[in-house]
PDB file of C-alpha atoms in Angstrom:
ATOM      1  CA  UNK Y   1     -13.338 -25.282 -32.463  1.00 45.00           C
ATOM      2  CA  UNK Y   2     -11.948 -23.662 -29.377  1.00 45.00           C
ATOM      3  CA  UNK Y   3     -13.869 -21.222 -26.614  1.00 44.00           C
ATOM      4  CA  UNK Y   4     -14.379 -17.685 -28.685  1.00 46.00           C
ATOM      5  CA  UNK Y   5     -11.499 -15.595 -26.847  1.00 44.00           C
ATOM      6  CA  UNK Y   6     -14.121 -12.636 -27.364  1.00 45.00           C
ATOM      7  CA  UNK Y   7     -17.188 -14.004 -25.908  1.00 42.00           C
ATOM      8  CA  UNK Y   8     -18.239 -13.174 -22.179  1.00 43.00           C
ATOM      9  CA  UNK Y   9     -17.127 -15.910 -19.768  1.00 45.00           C
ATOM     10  CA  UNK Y  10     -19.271 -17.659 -17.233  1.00 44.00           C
ATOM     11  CA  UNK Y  11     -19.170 -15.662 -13.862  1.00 45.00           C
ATOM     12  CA  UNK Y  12     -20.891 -15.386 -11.237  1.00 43.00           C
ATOM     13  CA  UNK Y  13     -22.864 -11.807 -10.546  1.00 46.00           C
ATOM     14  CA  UNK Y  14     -21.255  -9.053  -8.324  1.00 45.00           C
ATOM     15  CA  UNK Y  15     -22.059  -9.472  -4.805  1.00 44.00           C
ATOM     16  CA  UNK Y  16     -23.139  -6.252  -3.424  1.00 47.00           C
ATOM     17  CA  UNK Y  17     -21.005  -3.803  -0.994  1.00 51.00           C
ATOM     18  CA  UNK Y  18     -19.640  -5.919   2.043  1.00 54.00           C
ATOM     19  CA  UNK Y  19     -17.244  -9.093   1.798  1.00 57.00           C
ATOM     20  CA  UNK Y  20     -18.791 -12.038   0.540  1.00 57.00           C
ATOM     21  CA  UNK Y  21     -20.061 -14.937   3.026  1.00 64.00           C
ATOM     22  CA  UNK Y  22     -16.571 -17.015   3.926  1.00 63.00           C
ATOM     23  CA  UNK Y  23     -14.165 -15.018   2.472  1.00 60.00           C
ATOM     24  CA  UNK Y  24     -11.499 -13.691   4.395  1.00 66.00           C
ATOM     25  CA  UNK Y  25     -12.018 -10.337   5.592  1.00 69.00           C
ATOM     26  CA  UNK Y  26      -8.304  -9.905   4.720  1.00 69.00           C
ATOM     27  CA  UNK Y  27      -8.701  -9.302   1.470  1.00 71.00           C
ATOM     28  CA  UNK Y  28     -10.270  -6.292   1.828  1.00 78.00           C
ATOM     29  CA  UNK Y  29      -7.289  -5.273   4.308  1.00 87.00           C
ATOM     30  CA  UNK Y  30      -4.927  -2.513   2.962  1.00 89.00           C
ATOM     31  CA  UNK Y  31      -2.145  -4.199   5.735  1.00 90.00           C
ATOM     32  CA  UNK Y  32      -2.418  -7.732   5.127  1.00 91.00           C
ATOM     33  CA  UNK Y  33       0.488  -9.079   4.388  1.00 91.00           C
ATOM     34  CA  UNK Y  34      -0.396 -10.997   1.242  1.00 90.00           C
ATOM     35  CA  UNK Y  35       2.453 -10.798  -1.572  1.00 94.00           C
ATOM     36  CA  UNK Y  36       5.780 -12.724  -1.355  1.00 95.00           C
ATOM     37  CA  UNK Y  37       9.197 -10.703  -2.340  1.00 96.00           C
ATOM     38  CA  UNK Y  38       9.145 -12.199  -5.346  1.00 96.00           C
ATOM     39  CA  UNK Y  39       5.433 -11.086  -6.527  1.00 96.00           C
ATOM     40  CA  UNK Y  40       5.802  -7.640  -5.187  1.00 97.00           C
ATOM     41  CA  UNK Y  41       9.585  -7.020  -6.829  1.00 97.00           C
ATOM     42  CA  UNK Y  42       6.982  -8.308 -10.329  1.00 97.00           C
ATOM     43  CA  UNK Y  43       4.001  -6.215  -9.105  1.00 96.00           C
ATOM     44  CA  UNK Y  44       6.344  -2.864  -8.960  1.00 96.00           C
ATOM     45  CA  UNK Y  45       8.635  -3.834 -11.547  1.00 96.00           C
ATOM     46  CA  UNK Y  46      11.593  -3.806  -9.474  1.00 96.00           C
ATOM     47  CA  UNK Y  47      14.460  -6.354  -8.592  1.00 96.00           C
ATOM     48  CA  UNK Y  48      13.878  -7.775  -5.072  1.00 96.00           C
ATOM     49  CA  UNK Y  49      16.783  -6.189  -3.969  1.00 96.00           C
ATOM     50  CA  UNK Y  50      14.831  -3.174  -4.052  1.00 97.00           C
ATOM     51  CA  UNK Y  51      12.307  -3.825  -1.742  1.00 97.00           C
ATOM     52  CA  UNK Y  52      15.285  -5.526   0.990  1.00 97.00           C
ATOM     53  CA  UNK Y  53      17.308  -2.417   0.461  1.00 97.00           C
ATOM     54  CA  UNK Y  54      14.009  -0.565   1.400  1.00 97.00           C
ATOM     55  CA  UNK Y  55      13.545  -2.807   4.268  1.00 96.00           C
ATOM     56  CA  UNK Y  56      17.308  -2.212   5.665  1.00 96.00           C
ATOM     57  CA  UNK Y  57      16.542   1.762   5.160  1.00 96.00           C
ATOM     58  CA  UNK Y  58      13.723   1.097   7.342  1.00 95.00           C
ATOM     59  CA  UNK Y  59      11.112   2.412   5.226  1.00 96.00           C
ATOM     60  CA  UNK Y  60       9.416  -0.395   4.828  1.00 95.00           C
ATOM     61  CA  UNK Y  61       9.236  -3.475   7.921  1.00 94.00           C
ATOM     62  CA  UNK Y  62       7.582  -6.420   5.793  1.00 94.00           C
ATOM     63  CA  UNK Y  63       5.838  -8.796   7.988  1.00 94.00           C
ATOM     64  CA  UNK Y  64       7.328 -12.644   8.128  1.00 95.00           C
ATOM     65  CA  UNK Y  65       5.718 -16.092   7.129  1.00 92.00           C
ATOM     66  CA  UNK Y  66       6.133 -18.144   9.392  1.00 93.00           C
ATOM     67  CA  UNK Y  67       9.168 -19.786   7.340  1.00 94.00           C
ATOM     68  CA  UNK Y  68      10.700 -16.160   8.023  1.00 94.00           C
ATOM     69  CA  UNK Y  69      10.112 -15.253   4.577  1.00 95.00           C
ATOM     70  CA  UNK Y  70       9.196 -11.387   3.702  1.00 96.00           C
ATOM     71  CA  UNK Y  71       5.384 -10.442   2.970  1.00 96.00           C
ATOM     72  CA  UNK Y  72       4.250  -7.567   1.738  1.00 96.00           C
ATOM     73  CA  UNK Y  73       1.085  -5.436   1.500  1.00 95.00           C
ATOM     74  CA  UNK Y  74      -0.986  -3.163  -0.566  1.00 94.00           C
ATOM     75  CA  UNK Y  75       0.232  -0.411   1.679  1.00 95.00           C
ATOM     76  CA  UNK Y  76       4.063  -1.908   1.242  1.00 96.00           C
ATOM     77  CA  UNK Y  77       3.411  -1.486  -2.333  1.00 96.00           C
ATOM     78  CA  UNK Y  78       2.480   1.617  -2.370  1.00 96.00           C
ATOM     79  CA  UNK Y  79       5.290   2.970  -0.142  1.00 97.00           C
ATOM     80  CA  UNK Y  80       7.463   1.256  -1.991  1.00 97.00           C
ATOM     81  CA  UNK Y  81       6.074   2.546  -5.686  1.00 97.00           C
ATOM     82  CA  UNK Y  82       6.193   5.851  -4.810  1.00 97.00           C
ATOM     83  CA  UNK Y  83      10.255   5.260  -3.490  1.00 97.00           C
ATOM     84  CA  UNK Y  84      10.945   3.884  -6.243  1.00 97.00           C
ATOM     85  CA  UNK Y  85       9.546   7.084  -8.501  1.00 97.00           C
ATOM     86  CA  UNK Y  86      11.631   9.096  -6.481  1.00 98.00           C
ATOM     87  CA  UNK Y  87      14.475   6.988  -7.220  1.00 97.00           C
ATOM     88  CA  UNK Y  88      13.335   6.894 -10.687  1.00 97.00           C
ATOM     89  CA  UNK Y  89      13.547  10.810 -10.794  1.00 97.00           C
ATOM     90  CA  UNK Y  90      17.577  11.100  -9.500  1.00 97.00           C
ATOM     91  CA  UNK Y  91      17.401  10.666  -5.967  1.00 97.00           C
ATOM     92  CA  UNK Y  92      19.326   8.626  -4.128  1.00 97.00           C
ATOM     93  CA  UNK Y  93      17.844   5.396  -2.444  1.00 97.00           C
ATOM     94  CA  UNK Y  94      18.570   7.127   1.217  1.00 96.00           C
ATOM     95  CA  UNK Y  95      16.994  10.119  -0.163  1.00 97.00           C
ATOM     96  CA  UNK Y  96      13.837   8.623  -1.933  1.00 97.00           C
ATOM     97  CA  UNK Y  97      12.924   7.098   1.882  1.00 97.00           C
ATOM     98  CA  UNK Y  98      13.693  10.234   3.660  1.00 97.00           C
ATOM     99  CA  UNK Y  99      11.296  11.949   0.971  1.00 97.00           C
ATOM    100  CA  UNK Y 100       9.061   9.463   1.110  1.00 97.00           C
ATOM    101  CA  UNK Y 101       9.013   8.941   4.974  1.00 96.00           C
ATOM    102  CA  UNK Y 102       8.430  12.792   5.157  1.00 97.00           C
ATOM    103  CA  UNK Y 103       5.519  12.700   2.702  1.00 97.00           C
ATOM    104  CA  UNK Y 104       3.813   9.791   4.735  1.00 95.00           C
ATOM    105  CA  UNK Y 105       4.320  11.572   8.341  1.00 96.00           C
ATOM    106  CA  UNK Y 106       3.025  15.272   6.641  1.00 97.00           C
ATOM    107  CA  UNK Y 107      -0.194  13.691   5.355  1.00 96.00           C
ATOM    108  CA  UNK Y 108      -0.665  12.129   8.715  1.00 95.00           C
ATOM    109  CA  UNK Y 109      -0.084  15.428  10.653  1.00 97.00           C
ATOM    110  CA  UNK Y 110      -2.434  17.180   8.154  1.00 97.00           C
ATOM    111  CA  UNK Y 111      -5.209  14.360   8.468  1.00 96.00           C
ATOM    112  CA  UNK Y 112      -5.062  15.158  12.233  1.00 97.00           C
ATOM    113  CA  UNK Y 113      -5.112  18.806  12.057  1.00 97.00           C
ATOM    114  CA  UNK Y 114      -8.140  18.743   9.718  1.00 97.00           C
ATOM    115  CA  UNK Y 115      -9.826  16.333  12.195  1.00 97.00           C
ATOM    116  CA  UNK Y 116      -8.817  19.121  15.026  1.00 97.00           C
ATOM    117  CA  UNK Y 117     -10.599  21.777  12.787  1.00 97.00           C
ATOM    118  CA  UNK Y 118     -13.681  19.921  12.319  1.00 96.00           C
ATOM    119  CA  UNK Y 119     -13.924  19.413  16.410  1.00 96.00           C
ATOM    120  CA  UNK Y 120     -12.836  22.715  16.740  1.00 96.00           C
ATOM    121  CA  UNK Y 121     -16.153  23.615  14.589  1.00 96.00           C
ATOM    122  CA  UNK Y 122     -18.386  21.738  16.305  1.00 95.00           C
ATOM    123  CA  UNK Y 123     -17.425  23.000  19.057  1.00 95.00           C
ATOM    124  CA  UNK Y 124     -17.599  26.556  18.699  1.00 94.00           C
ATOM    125  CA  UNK Y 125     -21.337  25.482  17.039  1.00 93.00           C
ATOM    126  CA  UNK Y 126     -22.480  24.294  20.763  1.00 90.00           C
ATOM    127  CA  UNK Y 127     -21.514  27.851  21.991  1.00 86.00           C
TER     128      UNK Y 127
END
């Protein structure tokens, strides 16, 4: 009889919060550059010509192998999942990174003006 497909396998426990001893700390890395085109076009269920055509737009710069080859990270991904949604819901590709470029800079200018509150705050707590 085979292995019971139901039955718990045989791995090791959890390691606690932190990376474990030897492993890269690029794995934890949002921006390392870890999935070919070809695993990423899988990944967001789009053709690969997607994610070049997002590349030419400029909303996405992959990072190169050293063979020249496209690499892509969670952060690519994630840029690149919520283009495609736009797409997905009638835009235009142009559009969908314009939209999506917008969306990106917005939540970075209101990350910095909540961080200018909070010193703001502590400021006016010294007084």
């Amino acid at each position: 009889m085979g292995p019971d497909r139901d039955a718990p396998r045989n791995r090791p426990p959890m390691a606690g919060p932190g990376p474990l001893p030897g492993m890269p700390a690029a794995l934890d890395d949002a921006d390392y550059p870890a999935y070919a085109m070809s695993a990423a076009a899988a990944m967001l269920g789009v053709q690969p010509g997607f994610l070049r055509n997002l590349g030419e737009a400029g909303l996405l710069v992959p990072a190169r192998s050293d063979g020249g080859h496209r690499r892509y990270s969670r952060h690519d991904l994630e840029v690149a999942a919520r283009a495609r949604q736009v797409v997905d819901d009638g835009m235009s590709l142009a559009a969908a990174c314009r939209i999506v470029q917008l969306e990106y800079e917005l939540a970075a200018v209101r990350a910095e003006l909540a961080a200018a509150r909070g010193e703001i705050a502590e400021l006016e707590e010294r007084r």
